[in-house]
Coordinates of C-alpha atoms in Angstrom, one line a residue:
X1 CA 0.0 0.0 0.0
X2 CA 1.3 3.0 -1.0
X3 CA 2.2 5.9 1.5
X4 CA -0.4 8.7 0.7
X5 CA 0.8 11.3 3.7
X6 CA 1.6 14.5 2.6
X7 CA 4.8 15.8 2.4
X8 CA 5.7 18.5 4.9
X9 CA 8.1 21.4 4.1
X10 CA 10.2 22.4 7.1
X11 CA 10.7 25.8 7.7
X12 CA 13.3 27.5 9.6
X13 CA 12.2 30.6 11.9
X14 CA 14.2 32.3 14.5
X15 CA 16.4 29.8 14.5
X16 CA 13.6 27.2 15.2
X17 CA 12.9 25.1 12.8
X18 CA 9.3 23.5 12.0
X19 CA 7.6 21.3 9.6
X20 CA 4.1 22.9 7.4
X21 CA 2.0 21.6 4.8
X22 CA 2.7 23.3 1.5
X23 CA 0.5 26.5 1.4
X24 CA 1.2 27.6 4.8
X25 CA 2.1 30.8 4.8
X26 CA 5.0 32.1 6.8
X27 CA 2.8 33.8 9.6
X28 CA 0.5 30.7 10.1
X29 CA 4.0 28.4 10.6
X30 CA 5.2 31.0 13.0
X31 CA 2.0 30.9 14.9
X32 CA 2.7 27.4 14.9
X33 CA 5.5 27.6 16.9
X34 CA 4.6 30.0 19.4
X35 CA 3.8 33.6 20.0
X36 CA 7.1 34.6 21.1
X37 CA 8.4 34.2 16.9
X38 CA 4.9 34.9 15.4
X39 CA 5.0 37.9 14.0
X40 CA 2.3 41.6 14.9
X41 CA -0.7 41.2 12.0
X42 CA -3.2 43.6 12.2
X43 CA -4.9 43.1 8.4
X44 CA -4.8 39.6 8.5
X45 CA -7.6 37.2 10.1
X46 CA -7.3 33.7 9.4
X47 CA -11.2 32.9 9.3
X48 CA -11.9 35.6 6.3
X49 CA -10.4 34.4 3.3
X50 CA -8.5 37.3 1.3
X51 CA -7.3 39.1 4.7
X52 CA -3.9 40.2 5.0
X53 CA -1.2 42.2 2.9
X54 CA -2.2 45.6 3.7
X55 CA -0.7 47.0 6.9
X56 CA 2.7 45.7 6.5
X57 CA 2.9 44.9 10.1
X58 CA 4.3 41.7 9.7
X59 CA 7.0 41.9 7.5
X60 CA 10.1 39.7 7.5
X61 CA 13.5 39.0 5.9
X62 CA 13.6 35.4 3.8
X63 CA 17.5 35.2 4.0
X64 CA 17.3 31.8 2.3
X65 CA 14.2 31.3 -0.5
X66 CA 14.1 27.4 -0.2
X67 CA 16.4 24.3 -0.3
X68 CA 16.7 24.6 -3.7
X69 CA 17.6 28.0 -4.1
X70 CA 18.6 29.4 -1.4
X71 CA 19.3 32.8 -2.2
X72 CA 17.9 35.2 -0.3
X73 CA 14.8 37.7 -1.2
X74 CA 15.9 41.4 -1.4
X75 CA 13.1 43.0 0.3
X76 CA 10.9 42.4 3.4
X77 CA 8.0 40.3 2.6
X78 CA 4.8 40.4 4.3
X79 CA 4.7 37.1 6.0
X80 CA 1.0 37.0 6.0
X81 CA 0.8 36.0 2.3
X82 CA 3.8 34.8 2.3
X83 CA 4.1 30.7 1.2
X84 CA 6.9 28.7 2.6
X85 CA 9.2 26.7 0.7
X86 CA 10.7 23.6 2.1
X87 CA 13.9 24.7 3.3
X88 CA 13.7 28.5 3.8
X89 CA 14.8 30.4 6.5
X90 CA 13.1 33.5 8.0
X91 CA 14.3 36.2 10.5
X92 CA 11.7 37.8 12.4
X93 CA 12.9 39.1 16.3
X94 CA 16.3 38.4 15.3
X95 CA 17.0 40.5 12.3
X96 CA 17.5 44.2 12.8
X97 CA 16.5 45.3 9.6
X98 CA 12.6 43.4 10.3
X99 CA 12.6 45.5 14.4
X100 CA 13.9 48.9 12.7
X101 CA 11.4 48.7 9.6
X102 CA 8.6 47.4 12.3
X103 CA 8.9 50.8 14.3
X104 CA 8.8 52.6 11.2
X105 CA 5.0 50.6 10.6
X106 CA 4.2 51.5 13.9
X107 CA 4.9 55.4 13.0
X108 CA 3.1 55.3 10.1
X109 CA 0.0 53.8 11.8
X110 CA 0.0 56.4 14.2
X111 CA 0.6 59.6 12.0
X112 CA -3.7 60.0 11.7
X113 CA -4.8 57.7 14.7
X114 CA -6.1 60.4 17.4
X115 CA -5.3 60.0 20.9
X116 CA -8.5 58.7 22.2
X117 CA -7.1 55.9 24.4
X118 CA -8.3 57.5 27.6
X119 CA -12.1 57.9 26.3
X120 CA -12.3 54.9 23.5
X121 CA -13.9 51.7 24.6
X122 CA -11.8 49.7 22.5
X123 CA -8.9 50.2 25.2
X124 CA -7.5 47.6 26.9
X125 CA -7.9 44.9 24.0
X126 CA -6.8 47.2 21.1
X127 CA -4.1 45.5 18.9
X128 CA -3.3 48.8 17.8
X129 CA -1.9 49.6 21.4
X130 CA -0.4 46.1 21.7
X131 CA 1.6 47.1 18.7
X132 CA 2.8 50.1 19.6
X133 CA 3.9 49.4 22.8
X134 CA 5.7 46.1 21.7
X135 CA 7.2 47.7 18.4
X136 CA 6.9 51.4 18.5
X137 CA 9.3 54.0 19.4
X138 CA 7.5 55.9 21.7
X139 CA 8.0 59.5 19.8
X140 CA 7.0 60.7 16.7
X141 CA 8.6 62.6 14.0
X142 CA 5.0 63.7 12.2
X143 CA 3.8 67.5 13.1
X144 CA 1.4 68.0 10.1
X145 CA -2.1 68.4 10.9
X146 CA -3.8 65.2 11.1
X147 CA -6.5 64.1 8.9
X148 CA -10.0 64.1 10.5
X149 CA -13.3 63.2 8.9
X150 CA -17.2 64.1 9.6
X151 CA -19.0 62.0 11.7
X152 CA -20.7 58.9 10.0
X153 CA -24.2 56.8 11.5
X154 CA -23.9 53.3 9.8
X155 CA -26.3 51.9 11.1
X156 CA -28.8 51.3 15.0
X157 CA -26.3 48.9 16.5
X158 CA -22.4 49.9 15.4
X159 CA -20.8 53.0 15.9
X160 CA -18.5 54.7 13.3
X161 CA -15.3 56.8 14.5
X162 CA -13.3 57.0 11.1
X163 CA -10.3 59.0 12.6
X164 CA -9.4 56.2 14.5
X165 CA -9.3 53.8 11.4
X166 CA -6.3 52.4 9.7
X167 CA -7.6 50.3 6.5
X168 CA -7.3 47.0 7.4
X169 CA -10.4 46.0 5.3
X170 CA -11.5 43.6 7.8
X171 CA -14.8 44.6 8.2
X172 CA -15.3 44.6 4.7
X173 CA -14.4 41.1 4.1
X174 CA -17.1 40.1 7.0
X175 CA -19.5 41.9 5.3
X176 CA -18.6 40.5 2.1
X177 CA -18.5 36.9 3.5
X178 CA -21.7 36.4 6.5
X179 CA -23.9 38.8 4.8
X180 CA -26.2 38.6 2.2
X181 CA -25.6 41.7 0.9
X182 CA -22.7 43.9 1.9
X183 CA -23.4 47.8 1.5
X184 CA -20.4 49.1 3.2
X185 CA -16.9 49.7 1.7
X186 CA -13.8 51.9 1.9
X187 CA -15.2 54.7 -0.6
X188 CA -12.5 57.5 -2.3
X189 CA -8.7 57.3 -2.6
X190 CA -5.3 57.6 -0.9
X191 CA -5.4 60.1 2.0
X192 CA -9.5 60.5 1.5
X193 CA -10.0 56.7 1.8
X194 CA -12.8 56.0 4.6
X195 CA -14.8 52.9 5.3
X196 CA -18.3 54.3 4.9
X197 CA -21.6 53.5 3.2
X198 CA -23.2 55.2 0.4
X199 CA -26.4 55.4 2.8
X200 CA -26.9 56.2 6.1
X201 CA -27.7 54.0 8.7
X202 CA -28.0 51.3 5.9
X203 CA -25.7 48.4 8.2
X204 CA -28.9 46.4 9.4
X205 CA -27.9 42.9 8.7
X206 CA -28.0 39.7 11.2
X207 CA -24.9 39.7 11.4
X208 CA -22.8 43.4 11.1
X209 CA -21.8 42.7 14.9
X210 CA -19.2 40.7 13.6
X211 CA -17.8 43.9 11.8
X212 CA -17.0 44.7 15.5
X213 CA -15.1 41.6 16.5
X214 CA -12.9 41.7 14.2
X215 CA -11.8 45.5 14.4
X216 CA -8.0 45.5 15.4
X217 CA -9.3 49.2 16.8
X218 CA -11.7 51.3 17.8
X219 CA -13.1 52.5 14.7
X220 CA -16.0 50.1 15.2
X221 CA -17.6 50.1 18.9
X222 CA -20.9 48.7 20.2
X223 CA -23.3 51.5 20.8
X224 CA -25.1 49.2 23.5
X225 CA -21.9 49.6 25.5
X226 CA -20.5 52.6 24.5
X227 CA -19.1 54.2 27.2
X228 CA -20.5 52.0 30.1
X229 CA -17.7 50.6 31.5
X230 CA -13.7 50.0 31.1
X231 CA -13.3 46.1 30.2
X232 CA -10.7 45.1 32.7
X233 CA -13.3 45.8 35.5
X234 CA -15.0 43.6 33.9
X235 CA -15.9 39.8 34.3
X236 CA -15.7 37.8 30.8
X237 CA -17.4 34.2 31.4
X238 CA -18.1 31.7 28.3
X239 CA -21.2 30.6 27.4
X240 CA -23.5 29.4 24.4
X241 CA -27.2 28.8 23.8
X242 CA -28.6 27.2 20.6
X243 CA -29.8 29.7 18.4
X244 CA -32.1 29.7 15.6
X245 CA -30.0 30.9 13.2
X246 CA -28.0 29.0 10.9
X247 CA -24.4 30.7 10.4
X248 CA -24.8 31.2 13.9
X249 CA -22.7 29.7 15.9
X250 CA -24.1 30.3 19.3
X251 CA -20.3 30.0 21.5
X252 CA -20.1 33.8 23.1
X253 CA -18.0 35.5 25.8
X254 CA -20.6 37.7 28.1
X255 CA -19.3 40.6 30.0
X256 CA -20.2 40.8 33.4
X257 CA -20.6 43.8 35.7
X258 CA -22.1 42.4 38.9
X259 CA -24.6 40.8 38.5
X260 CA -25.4 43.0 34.6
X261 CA -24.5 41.4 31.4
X262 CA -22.7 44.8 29.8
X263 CA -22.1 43.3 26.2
X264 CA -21.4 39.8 24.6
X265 CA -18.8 39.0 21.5
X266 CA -17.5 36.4 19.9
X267 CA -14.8 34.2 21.3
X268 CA -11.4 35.0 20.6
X269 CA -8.7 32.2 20.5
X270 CA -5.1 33.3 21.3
X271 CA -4.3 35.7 17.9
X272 CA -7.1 37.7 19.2
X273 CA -9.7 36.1 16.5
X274 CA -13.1 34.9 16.5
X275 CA -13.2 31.5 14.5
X276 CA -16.9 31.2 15.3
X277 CA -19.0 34.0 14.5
X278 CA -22.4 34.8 15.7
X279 CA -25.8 36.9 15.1
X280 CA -27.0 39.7 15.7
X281 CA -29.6 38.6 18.1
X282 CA -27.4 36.7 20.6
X283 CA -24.8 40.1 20.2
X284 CA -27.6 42.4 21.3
X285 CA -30.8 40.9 22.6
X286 CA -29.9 38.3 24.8
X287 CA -28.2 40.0 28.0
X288 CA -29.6 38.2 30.5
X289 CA -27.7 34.9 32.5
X290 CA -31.3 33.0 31.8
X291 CA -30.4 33.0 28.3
X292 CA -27.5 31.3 28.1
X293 CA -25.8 28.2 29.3
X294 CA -22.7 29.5 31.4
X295 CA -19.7 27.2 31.1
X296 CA -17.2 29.1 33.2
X297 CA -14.6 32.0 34.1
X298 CA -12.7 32.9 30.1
X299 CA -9.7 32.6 29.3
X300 CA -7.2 35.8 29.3
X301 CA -4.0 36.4 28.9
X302 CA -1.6 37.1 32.1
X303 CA -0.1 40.1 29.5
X304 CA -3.7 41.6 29.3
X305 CA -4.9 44.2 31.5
X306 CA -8.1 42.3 31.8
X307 CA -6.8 39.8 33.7
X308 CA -6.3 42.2 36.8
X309 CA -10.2 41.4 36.9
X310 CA -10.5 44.0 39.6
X311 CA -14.5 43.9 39.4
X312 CA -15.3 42.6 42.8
X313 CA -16.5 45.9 44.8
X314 CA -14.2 44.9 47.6
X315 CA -11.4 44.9 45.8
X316 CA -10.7 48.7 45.8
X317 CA -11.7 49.9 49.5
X318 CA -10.0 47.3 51.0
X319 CA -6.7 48.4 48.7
X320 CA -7.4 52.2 50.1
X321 CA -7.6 50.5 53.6
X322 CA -4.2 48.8 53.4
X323 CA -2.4 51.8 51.5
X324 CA -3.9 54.5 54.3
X325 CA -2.7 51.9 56.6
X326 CA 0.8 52.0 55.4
X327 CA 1.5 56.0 54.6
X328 CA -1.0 57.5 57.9
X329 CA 0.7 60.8 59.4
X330 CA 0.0 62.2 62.4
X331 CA -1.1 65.6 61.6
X332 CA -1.5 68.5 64.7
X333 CA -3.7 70.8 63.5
X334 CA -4.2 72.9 66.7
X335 CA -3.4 76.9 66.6
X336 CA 0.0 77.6 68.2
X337 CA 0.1 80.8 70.6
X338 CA 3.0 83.1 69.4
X339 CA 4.8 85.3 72.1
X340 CA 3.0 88.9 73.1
X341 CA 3.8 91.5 70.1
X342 CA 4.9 88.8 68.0
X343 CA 3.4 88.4 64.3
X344 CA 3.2 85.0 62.1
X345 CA 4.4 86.0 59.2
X346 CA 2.7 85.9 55.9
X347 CA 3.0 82.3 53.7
X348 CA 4.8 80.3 56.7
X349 CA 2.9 77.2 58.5
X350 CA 3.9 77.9 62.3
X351 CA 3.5 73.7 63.9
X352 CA 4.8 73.3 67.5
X353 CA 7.6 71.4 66.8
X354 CA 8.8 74.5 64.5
X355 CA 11.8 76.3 66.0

């Protein structure tokens, strides 16, 4: 009986080398090894087909093209589109060109983005801030005046801050690919190009809460939970329900505040992507604990802020309590009598123990 396995390409990464089926592409096979090699992507999401290529965020340096010819590319190439060959090697953390060239995405990316991390709700599991921090240089060269554009309504259920967007096209692609009927787009050219709709309010679908989801930023928020609440003082618990619709898949993180259901999503794996989308109906109209099937506390990463979990309201008085505890000062506030004739002067304290 002849051996039908299929033949595996290995792959050299870091310095780590690892075996693919043909048509992996260099990000998936880093992935593969672990997060520590895989390189930033903020276009590319592996369950929309077509994703990836535009931000540039993941480039790399092929210093050997494959076994059979190993010379090596001359540019960066993005890894997310990026085949493998069976014997190439790829420098990612370890090449200085790939860090230097990463900064340079990061600066790029930042030139229009406002800074609306202290009032956006997408803070605190934005990839956008993720990369920056990781990759960024932490100043910026750009004084021009940044571009800004007019407020947008999409539609009853997502809310539309454009300034904040960097192209990624991802919500395009989940219109494109749930939907019957996409009728959003990125409209205009270059420096004018905006994800917007030729209609108002026209994003209506079962299933534009996805759109959401799969925003690296905070161009696309929930209005339900627009400004209700920070998420890292919040409780995310995984649960399902089996709902009537068919793309649905039913498998959702829910928010807790107390006892309140705040806002449900889709459940992200490790890469920060939902593999299992769901409607709009579970998304916005089931927010109560009766209407789901709760299967315990979700998993988060130790690196995330949402892992501090600090919901509990005793968590912060008794903090205050120990920290008073530790820095209290005995303070004597009583008036100090000052010789006959003599006058306090003006701007000085005057305490008993003053000489």
């Amino acid at each position: 009986m002849e051996n039908t396995a299929p033949q595996l390409f290995k792959v050299t990464i870091d310095n780590i080398e690892v075996e693919v089926a043909p048509g992996t592409t260099i990000l998936q096979a880093a992935r593969q090894i672990g997060s520590h090699v895989a390189p930033p992507a903020m276009c590319y999401y592996t369950s929309l087909k077509g994703t990836g290529g535009k931000c540039r965020a993941c480039l790399v340096k092929v210093t050997a093209g494959s076994a059979k010819d190993p010379r090596p590319m001359p540019k960066l190439v993005p890894s997310c589109i990026t085949t493998v060959q069976d014997g190439m090697i790829v420098e990612n953390t370890v090449n200085e060109q790939v860090l230097e060239t990463r900064k340079g995405v990061v600066e790029f990316l930042l030139i229009n983005h406002p800074l609306d991390c202290p009032i956006c709700d997408q803070a605190g599991e934005c990839h956008l801030q993720d990369f920056a921090f990781e990759h960024g240089r932490g100043t910026q060269r750009y004084e021009e005046e940044r571009r800004t554009f007019e407020r947008e309504d999409i539609g009853p259920y997502i809310q539309l801050h454009m300034n904040r967007c960097i192209l990624c096209y991802r919500c395009v692609f989940t219109a494109e690919q749930l939907t019957n009927k996409r009728v959003h787009g990125v409209l205009n050219r270059g420096d004018h190009a905006e994800i917007s709709t030729y209609i108002s309010k026209a994003i209506d679908n079962d299933f534009s809460g996805n759109m959401i989801d799969v925003c690296p930023v905070g161009a696309l928020t929930d209005k339900t939970f627009r400004f209700k609440q920070r998420v890292w003082f919040t409780k995310p618990v995984t649960a399902h329900r089996d709902c009537e619709h068919e793309k649905c898949s039913g498998k959702v993180t829910l928010w807790y505040k107390g006892e309140d259901v705040l806002r449900v999503t889709g459940r992200k794996n490790e890469w920060g992507e939902v593999t299992e989308f769901i409607c709009n109906t579970c998304r916005f109209d089931k927010k109560k604990t009766s209407d789901w099937v709760i299967e315990g506390p979700a998993k988060v990463s130790h690196h995330s802020v949402i892992s501090a979990n600090h919901y509990e309201k005793k968590a912060i008085p008794e903090f205050g309590f120990k920290q008073a505890a530790q820095q209290y000062k005995q303070i004597d506030d009583l008036p100090v009598q000052l010789p006959e004739g003599e006058k306090k002067p003006v701007g000085i304290v005057v305490r008993p123990d003053s000489k």
